[in-house]
XYZ file of C-alpha atoms in Angstrom:
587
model
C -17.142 22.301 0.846
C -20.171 24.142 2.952
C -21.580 26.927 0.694
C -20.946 30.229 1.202
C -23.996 30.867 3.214
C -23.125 28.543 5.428
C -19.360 30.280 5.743
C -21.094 33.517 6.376
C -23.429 31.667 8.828
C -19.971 30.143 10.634
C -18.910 33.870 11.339
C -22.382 35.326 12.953
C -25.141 33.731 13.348
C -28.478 33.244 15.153
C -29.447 35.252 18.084
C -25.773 37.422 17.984
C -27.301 38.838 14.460
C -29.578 41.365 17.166
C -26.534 43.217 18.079
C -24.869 43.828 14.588
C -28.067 44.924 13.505
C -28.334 47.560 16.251
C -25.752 49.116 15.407
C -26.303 49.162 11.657
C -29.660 50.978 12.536
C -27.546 53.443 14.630
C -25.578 54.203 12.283
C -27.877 54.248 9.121
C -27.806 52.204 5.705
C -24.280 53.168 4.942
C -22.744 51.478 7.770
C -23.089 48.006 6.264
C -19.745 47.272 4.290
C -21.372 47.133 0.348
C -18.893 44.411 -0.264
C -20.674 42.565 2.785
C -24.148 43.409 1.750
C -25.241 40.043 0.647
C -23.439 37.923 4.011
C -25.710 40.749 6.599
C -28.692 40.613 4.267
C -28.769 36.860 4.731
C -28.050 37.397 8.151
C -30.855 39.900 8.866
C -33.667 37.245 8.023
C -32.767 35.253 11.447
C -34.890 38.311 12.575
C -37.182 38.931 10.352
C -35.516 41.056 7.646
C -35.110 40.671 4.167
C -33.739 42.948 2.146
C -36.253 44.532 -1.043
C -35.433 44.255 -4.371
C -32.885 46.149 -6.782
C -33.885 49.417 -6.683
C -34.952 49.623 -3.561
C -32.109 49.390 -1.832
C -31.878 50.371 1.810
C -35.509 49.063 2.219
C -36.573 45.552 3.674
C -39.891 43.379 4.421
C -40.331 42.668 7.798
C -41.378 39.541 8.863
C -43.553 38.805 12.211
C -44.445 35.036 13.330
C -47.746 34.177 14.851
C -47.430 30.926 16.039
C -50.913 29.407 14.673
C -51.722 32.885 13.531
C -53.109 33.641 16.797
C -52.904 37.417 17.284
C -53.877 37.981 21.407
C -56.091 40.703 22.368
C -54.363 44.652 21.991
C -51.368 43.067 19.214
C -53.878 43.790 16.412
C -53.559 47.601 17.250
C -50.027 47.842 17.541
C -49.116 45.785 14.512
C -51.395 48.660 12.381
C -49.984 51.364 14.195
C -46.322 50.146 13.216
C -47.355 49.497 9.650
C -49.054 52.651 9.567
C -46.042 54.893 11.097
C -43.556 52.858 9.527
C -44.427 50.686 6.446
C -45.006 53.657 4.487
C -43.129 53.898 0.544
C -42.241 56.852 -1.482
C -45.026 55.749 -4.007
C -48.461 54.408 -3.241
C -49.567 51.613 -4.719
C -52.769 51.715 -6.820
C -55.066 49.194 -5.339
C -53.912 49.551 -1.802
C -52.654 53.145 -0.698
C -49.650 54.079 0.972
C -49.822 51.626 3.896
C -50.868 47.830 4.724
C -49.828 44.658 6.071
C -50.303 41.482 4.166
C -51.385 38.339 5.768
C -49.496 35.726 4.485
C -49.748 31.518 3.698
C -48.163 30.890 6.532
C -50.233 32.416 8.774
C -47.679 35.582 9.698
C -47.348 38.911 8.862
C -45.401 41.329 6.607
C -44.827 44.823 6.551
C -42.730 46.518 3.612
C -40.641 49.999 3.016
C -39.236 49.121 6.463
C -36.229 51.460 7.320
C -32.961 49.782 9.357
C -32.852 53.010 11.541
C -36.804 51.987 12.758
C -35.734 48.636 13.543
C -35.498 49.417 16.978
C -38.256 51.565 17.649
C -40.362 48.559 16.050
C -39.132 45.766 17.997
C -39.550 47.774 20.988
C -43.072 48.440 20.318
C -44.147 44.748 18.975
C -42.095 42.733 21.831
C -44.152 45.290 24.523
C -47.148 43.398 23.476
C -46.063 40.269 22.814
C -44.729 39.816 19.220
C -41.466 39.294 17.710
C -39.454 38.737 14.209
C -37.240 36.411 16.167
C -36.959 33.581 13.378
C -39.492 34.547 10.838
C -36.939 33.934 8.243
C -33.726 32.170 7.880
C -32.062 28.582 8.354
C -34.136 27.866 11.305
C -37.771 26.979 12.934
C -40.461 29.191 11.090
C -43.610 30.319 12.130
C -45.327 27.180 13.140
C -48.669 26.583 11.301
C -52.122 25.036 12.130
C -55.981 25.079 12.583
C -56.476 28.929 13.026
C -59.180 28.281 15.370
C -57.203 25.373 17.526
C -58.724 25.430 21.071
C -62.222 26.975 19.730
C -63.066 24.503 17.092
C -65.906 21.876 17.223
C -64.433 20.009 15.173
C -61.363 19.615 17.084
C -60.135 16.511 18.587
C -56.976 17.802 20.360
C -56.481 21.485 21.578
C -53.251 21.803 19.168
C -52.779 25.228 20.540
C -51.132 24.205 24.095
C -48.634 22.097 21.567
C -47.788 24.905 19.214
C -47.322 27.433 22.305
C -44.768 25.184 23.482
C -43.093 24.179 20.491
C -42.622 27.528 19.652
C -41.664 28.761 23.168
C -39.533 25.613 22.865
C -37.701 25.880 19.634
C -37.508 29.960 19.231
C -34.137 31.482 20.218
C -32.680 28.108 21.349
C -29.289 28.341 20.142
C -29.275 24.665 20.107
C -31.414 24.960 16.962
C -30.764 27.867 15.883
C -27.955 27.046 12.603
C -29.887 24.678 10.416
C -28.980 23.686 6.643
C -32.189 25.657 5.417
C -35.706 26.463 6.663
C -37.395 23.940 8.500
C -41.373 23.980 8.538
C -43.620 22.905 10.707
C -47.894 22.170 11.125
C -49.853 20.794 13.997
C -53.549 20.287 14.190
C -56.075 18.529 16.399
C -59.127 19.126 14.104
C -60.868 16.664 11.486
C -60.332 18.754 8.647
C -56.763 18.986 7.379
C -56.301 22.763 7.838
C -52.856 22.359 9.371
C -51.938 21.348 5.921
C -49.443 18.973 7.135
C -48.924 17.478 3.877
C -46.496 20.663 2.336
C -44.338 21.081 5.768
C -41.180 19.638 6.676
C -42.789 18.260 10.177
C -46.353 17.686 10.497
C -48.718 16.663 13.578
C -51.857 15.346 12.489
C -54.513 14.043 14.809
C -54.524 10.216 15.402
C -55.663 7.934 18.284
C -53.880 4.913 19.191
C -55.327 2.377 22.063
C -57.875 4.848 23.489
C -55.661 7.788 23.371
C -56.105 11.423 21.226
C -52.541 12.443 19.828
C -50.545 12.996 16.389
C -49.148 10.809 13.751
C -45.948 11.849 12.298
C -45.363 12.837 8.648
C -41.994 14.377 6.705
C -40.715 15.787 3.989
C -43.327 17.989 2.585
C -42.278 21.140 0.287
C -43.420 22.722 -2.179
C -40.138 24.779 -4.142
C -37.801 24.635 -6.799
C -40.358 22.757 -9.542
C -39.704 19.616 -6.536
C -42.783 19.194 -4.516
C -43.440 16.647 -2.302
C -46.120 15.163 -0.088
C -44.769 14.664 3.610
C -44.338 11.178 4.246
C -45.205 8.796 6.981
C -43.073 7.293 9.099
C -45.014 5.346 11.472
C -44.706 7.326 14.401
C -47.290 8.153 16.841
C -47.409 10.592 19.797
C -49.203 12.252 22.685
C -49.298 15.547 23.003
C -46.823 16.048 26.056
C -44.361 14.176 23.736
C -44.320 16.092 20.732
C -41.655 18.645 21.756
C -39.200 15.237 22.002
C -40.256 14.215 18.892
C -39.882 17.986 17.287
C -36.546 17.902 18.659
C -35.295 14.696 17.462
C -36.487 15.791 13.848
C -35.256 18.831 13.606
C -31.599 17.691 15.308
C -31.452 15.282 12.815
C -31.999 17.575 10.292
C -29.345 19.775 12.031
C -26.796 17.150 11.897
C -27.182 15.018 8.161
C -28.835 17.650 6.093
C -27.160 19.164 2.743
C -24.667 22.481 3.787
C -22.801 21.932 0.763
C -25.730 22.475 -1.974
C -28.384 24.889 -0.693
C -30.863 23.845 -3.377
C -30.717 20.110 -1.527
C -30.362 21.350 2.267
C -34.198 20.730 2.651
C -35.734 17.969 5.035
C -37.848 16.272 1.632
C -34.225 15.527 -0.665
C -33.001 13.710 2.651
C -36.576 11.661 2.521
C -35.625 11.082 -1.170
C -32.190 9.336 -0.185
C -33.456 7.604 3.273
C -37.345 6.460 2.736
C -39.393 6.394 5.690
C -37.880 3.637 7.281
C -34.325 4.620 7.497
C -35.947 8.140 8.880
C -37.577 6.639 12.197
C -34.638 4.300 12.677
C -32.144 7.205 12.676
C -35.008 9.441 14.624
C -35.333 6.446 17.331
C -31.569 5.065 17.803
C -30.321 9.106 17.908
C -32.322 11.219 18.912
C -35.060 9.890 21.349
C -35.037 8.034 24.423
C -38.275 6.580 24.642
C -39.370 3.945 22.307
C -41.436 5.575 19.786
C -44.936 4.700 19.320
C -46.019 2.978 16.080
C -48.866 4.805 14.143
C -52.470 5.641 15.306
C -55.294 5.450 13.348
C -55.695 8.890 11.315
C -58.350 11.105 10.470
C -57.124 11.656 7.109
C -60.530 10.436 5.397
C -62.339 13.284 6.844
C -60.043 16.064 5.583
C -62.139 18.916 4.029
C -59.751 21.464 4.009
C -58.376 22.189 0.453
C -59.486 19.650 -1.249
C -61.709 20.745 -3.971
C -64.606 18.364 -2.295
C -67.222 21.080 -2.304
C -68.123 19.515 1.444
C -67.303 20.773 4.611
C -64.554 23.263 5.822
C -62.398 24.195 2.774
C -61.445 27.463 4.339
C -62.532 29.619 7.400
C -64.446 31.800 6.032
C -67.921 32.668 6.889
C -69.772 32.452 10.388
C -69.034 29.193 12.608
C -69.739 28.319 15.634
C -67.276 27.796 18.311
C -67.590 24.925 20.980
C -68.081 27.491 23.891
C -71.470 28.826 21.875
C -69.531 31.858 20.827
C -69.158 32.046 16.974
C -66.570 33.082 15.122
C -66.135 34.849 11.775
C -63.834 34.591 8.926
C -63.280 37.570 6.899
C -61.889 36.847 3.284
C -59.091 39.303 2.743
C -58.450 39.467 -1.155
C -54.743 38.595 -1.716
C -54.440 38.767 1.971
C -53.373 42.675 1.731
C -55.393 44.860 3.822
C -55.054 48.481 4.188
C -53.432 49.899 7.794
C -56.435 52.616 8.669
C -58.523 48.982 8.241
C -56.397 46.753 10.135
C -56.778 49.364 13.263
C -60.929 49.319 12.689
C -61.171 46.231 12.492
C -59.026 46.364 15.922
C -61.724 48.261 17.376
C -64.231 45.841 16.136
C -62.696 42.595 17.339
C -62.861 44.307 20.986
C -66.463 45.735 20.424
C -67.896 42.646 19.176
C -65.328 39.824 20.566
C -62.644 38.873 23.038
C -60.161 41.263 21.020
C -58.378 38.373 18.980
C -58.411 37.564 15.721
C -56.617 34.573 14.174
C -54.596 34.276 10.577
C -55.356 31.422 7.944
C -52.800 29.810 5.574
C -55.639 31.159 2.851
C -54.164 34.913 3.992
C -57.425 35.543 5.186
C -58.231 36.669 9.249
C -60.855 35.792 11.429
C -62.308 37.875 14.574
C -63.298 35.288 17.334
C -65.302 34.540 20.743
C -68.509 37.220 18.954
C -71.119 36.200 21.159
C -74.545 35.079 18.942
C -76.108 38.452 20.004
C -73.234 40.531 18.511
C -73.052 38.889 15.317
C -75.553 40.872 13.260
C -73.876 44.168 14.338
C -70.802 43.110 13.625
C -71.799 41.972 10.128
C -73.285 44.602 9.345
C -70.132 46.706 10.246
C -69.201 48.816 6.599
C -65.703 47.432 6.637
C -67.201 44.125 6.163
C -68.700 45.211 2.475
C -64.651 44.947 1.826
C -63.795 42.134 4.161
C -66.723 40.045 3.899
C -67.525 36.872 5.522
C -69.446 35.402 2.501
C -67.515 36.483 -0.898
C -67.846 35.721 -4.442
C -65.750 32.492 -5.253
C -63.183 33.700 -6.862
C -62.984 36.643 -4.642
C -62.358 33.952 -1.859
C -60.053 31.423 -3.521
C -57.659 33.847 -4.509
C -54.153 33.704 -3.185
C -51.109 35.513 -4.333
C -47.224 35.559 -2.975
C -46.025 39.275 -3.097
C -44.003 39.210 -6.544
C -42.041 42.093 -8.607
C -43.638 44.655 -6.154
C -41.012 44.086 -3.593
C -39.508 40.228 -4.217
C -36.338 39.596 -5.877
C -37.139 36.148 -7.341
C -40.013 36.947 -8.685
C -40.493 37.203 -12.693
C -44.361 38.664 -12.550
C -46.619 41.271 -11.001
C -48.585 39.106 -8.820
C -51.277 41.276 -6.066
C -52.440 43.850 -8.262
C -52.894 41.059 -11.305
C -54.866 38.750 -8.752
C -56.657 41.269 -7.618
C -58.250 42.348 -10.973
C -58.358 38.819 -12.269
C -60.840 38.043 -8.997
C -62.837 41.123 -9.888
C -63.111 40.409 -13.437
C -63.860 36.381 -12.943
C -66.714 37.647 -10.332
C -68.530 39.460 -13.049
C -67.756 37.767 -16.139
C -67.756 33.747 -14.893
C -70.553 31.982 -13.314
C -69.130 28.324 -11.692
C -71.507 25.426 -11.446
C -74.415 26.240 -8.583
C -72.622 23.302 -6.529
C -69.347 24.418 -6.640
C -68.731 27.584 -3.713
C -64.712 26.769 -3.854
C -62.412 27.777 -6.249
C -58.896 28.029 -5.735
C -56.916 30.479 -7.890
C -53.223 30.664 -6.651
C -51.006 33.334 -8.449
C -47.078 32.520 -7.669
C -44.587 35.290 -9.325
C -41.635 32.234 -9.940
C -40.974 28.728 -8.928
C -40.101 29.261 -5.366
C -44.077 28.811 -4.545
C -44.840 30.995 -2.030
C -48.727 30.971 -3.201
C -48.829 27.533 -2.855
C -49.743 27.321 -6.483
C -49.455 23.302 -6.731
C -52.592 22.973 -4.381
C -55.153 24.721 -6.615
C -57.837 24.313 -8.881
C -56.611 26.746 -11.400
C -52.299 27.431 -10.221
C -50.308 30.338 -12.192
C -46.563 30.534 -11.976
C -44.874 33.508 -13.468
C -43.237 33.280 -16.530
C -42.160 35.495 -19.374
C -42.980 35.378 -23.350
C -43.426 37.142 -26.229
C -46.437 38.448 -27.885
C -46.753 40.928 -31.432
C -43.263 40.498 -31.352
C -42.721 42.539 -27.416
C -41.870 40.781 -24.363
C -44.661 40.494 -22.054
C -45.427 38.376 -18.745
C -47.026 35.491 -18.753
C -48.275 32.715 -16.986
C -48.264 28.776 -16.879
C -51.359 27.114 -15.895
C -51.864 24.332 -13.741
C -55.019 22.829 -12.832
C -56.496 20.258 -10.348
C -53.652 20.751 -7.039
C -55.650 19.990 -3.969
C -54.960 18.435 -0.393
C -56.939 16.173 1.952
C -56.787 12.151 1.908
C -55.822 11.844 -1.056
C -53.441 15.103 -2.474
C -52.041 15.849 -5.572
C -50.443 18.449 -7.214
C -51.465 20.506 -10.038
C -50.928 19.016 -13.494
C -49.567 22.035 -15.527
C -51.192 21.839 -19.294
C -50.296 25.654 -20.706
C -47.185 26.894 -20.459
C -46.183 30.821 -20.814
C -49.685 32.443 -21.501
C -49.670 36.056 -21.583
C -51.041 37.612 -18.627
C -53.870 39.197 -20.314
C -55.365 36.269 -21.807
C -55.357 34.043 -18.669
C -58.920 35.464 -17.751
C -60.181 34.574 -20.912
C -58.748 31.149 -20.198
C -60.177 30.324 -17.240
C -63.432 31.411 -18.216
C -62.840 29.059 -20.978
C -61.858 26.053 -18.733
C -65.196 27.073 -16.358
C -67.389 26.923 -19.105
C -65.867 23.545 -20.871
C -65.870 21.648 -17.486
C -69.739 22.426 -16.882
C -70.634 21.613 -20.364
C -67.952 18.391 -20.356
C -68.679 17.120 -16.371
C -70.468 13.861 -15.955
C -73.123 14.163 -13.116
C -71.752 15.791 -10.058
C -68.256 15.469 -10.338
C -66.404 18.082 -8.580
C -63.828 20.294 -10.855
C -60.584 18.675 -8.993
C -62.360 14.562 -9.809
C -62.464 16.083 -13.358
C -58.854 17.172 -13.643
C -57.989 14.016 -12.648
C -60.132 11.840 -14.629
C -58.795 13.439 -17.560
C -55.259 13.739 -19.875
C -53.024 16.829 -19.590
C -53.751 16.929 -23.799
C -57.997 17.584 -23.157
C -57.121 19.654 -20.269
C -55.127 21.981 -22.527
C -57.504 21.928 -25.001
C -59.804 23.249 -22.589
C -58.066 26.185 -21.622
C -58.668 28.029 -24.301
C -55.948 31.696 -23.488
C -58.194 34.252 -24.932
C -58.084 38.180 -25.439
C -61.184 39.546 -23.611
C -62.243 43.239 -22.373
C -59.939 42.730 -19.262
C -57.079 44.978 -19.055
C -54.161 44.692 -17.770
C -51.675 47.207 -17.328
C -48.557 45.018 -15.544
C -47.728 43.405 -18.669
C -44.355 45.320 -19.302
C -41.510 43.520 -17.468
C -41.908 45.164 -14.170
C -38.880 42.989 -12.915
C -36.760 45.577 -14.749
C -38.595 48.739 -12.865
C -37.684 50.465 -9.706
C -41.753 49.865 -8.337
C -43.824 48.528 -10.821
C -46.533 51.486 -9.930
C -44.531 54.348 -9.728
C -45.399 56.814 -12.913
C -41.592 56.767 -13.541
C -40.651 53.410 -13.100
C -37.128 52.773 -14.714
C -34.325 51.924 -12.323
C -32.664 55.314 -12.886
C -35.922 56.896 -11.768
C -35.597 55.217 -7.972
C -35.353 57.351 -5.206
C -32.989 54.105 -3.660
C -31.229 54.151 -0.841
C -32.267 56.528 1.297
C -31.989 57.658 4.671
C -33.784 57.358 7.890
C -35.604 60.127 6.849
C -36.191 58.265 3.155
C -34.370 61.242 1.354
C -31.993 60.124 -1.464
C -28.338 59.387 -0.189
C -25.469 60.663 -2.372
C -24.665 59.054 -5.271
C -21.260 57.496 -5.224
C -20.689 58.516 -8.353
C-alpha cells in the first residue's frame, strides 16, 4: 500500500501546491484545516517551506536553490533585504542577532521565522531577480550541486556550469518529474578536485575523457541518512556534456517509476542500488529510458581529488585567494557554521560590486566566495573590516567547522547544534594547536541521524545524542573520526558513543594531542584513523571536563527556542499572526 505521503501527494501535488498556498497566506495561519496540518506541511516543501518545530507553530524555514550556488550579480541584495524584513523571530539569538541567512551544505539558502502571509510578498521580490523556492524541498530534483567556481576555475576541465544551468532549467517545474518516491540529489563537476562531491548524491557527473573527448562518468546511489550511507556507485556510463540532460532524465524516470512508495525510509535511489548492483542499473537505464547506446566509461580523474579528503594537498575547500583562469582572482570567505548576519550579507553585497563582478558563489562547506576581484582590488577588499569576521585565511578549526541547524528550529533534531559549534571552534582555536602540516580539519556537528552536516565525511563527526550525567539528562554527542572523500572515501568510524556535550572539547583536544605524539612520520590525521582499530581510537579520545562552558546542555528539544530567557513550551508566543502577535488560544 503507498504510504500516506504518497496518498496526500496523489491529492495535490507539485506545481498546483502554489495556489493552495496563496490562499492560505491570504487568509492567515488559521486557514489550514489543523486536522490537515501535517498533509499541507508536507506539501509546502515542493516550494520551499517547511514547517518549524513544536512551539513554533505558524512559523517555517524557507528554502531557496542556487543551482551550483551561483548567486548572479544584484540577488545578493535582495536575498538580505528579504531576510532582513522578513526572517526576523520574537527572540534573538545570542551569537547571531535577530536576523541572518544560513548558507547551507548544499550550496542553497535558508531563511527562518518566515510568516505564510509574507509568502507572497517574498516570492515576488526573489523571482524579480531571478531566484525561486520552486523545489528546494520535497519528493523531487533538489538544488543541484557542484564546483562553486565552475566556469572560472583553472583547474577545470569542463565548464560544468552550462550543464547545471540546463539541468536545472530542465528538470525544475517539469511536471513530468515532479512526483518522485523521495528526494533525488544531484552533483556535476568539470574540475580535478572532487568538489562536486559526487560520491554522497543520488546522481553524480564527474569529469572523464573517453577517445579524445572531455565529459562525465556516471555514478549512483550515494546518501548519507538514516545510520545507511553509501558511496555512489559506478555504472559504466560515460557522457558528453550535450548528453547529460538524457542521461539525467533516464535516471531520475527510473527512479520515478521502480523506487519504494510503500516504505519512505527505502524510497531512496542507494536501497534500489542495494537490490539491483550496477549492472542491472545501466541495463534498465539503457533498454528504458535512453535511445542512444550509452557510452562505456572514460578514464576518471578520481586520483587527483583534493577536495575533502584529509590529504593536507591541494584544494580541500575554497577558501582563501585563488586565481581564476581569466587572471581575475577570486576569494573564499569562511563563514563559521555558514550563518551570517543580514546587515552583513547586504555589505558584503556592496563589496562584491565594489571590488568584483557583483557575484558571489556558495560552497557545500557553507562558506561564500566573492568572484571576478581583479589583482589590483584584492588588497582593498581584504582589508575590508567585515573580513576580520569573514576571513579568507581562518584558524583551522574555525574553517572546518560545519553544523546542520538542529533544536533551534529542526524537528528531528535531538541537540543544539550552531551555537555549540560555534563555541567549540572558538575554544579549539585557543586551546588546541594541530600539527604545523596539517591546515584542514574537519569538525562536522549533526543534531540526529538524518546527516544534514555531512558528519560521516570528517575528521572529527558528532551526531546528537542524549545521556545522563550526575544523575540529570544532558546532550551529548557520539564521535566519529577519520570520514573523508576523494579517490579513495570512507566514512567515519564512530569509537565514543553519547559523550556529554561539554566534554567533547576536552576530547578532541585529547585525540589532537595523542595523534601528534602517536603519528609515524608524516602521516596525515585521516591515514592514521585508518591505520588504526576503533579500540586505540577510543582510547584516544579521552571526553574530558575542561574550562569550556556550555550552556545548551539542558534538553533544548523540550523548549519553545532554546535561547529565549523563558524557554518552556508554555512560555511560546506560537502561532501567531501576520503581524507575529499571539492568536487565541483554543482553549
Amino acid at each position: 500500500m503507498p504510504s500516506k505521503v504518497e496518498k496526500w501527494k496523489d491529492e495535490v501535488y507539485g506545481n498546483e501546491i502554489r495556489e493552495h498556498l496563496m490562499e492560505f497566506a491570504e487568509k492567515g495561519w488559521d486557514a489550514i484545516p489543523e486536522d490537515e496540518h501535517d498533509a499541507w506541511f508536507e506539501r509546502f516543501k515542493w516550494w520551499g517551506l517547511y514547517h518549524q518545530r513544536s512551539g513554533q507553530e505558524s512559523y517555517f524555514m524557507m528554502r531557496i536553490g542556487t543551482p551550483n550556488g551561483v548567486i548572479k550579480p544584484g540577488q545578493l541584495e535582495v536575498i538580505g533585504e528579504i531576510a532582513k524584513e522578513y526572517a526576523t523571530g520574537p527572540v534573538d539569538n545570542p551569537e547571531f542577532g535577530e536576523a541572518y541567512c544560513d548558507w547551507t551544505t548544499r550550496q542553497s539558502i535558508q531563511l527562518h521565522w518566515i510568516k505564510l502571509e509574507d509568502i507572497p510578498e517574498i516570492f515576488e521580490k526573489l523571482e524579480a531577480v531571478g531566484l525561486g523556492t520552486q523545489q528546494a524541498c520535497g519528493d523531487s530534483w533538489r538544488n543541484i550541486v557542484g564546483c562553486p567556481v565552475a566556469g572560472k576555475d583553472k583547474h577545470e576541465h569542463v565548464d560544468a556550469w552550462p550543464v547545471a544551468e540546463d539541468l536545472h532549467e530542465t528538470f525544475k517545474g517539469n511536471d513530468d518529474y515532479s512526483n518522485l518516491p523521495r528526494k533525488w540529489k544531484v552533483a556535476i563537476a568539470g574540475c580535478d578536485e572532487g568538489c562536486g562531491q559526487g560520491d554522497i548524491n543520488d546522481l553524480a557527473f564527474e569529469p572523464a575523457e573517453k577517445d579524445g573527448e572531455l565529459g562525465f562518468n556516471v555514478r549512483i546511489g550515494g546518501g548519507l541518512s538514516r545510520k545507511e550511507p553509501r558511496l555512489a556507485r559506478d555504472i559504466d556510463v560515460w557522457v558528453p556534456p550535450e548528453q547529460a540532460a538524457d542521461v539525467a532524465h533516464g535516471m531520475s524516470s527510473l527512479f520515478r517509476d521502480y523506487g519504494d512508495r510503500e516504505d519512505r525510509f527505502n524510497a531512496r535511489i542507494k536501497f534500489l542500488m542495494d537490490e539491483w548492483g550496477p549492472e542491472k542499473m545501466r541495463s534498465v537505464l539503457q533498454e528504458e529510458y535512453v535511445d542512444f547506446e550509452l557510452p562505456t566509461a572514460g578514464e576518471d580523474m578520481r586520483d587527483q581529488y583534493s577536495y575533502n579528503t584529509g590529504s593536507q594537498d591541494g584544494h580541500n575547500d575554497h577558501v582563501g585567494i585563488h586565481e581564476q583562469k581569466d587572471g581575475n582572482y577570486y576569494i573564499g570567505l569562511n563563514v563559521l557554521v555558514g550563518r551570517m548576519g543580514a546587515d552583513d550579507v547586504l555589505e558584503l553585497a556592496e563589496l562584491a560590486d565594489e571590488y568584483g563582478s557583483g557575484e558571489v558563489r556558495l560552497t557545500q562547506r557553507q562558506n561564500i566566495i566573492v568572484t571576478d576581484v581583479p589583482e589590483e582590488n584584492l588588497d582593498e577588499f581584504t582589508s575590508e573590516p567585515l573580513l576580520e569576521n569573514y576571513s579568507p585565511d581562518p584558524s583551522p578549526f574555525m574553517r572546518g567547522s560545519i553544523a546542520c541547524t538542529g533544536t533551534e528550529y529542526c524537528s528531528l533534531s535531538i541537540v543544539e547544534t550552531k551555537n555549540r559549534q560555534v563555541r567549540y571552534a572558538r575554544w579549539l582555536k585557543d586551546n588546541v594547536e594541530l600539527p604545523e602540516d596539517h591546515k584542514d580539519f574537519h569538525i562536522h556537528l549533526s543534531g540526529c541521524t538524518a546527516s544534514c552536516a555531512q558528519p560521516q565525511i570528517a575528521d572529527v563527526s558528532l551526531r546528537g545524542m542524549k545521556t545522563r550525567k550526575d544523575g540529570e539528562p544532558v546532550e551529548a554527542l557520539d564521535i566519529g573520526l577519520g570520514g573523508g572523500l576523494g579517490d579513495d572515501p570512507r566514512f567515519a568510524d564512530w569509537v565514543e558513543m553519547r559523550v556529554p556535550a561539554d566534554e567533547v572539547p576536552g576530547a578532541i583536544k585529547n585525540l589532537v594531542n595523542n595523534f601528534e605524539d602517536a603519528r609515524e612520520g608524516g602521516e596525515t590525521f585521516r591515514d592514521f584513523v585508518e591505520d588504526r582499530d576503533e579500540e586505540t581510537l577510543a582510547e584516544m579520545v579521552e571526553p574530558e571536563e575542561t574550562d569550556y562552558h556550555d550552556p545548551y546542555m539542558h534538553n533544548t528539544k523540550m523548549t519553545w527556542y532554546p535561547y529565549a530567557e523563558d524557554d518552556d513550551m508554555q512560555s511560546s508566543p506560537a502561532p501567531t499572526d501576520g503581524s507575529g502577535e499571539p492568536l487565541p488560544s483554543d482553549d
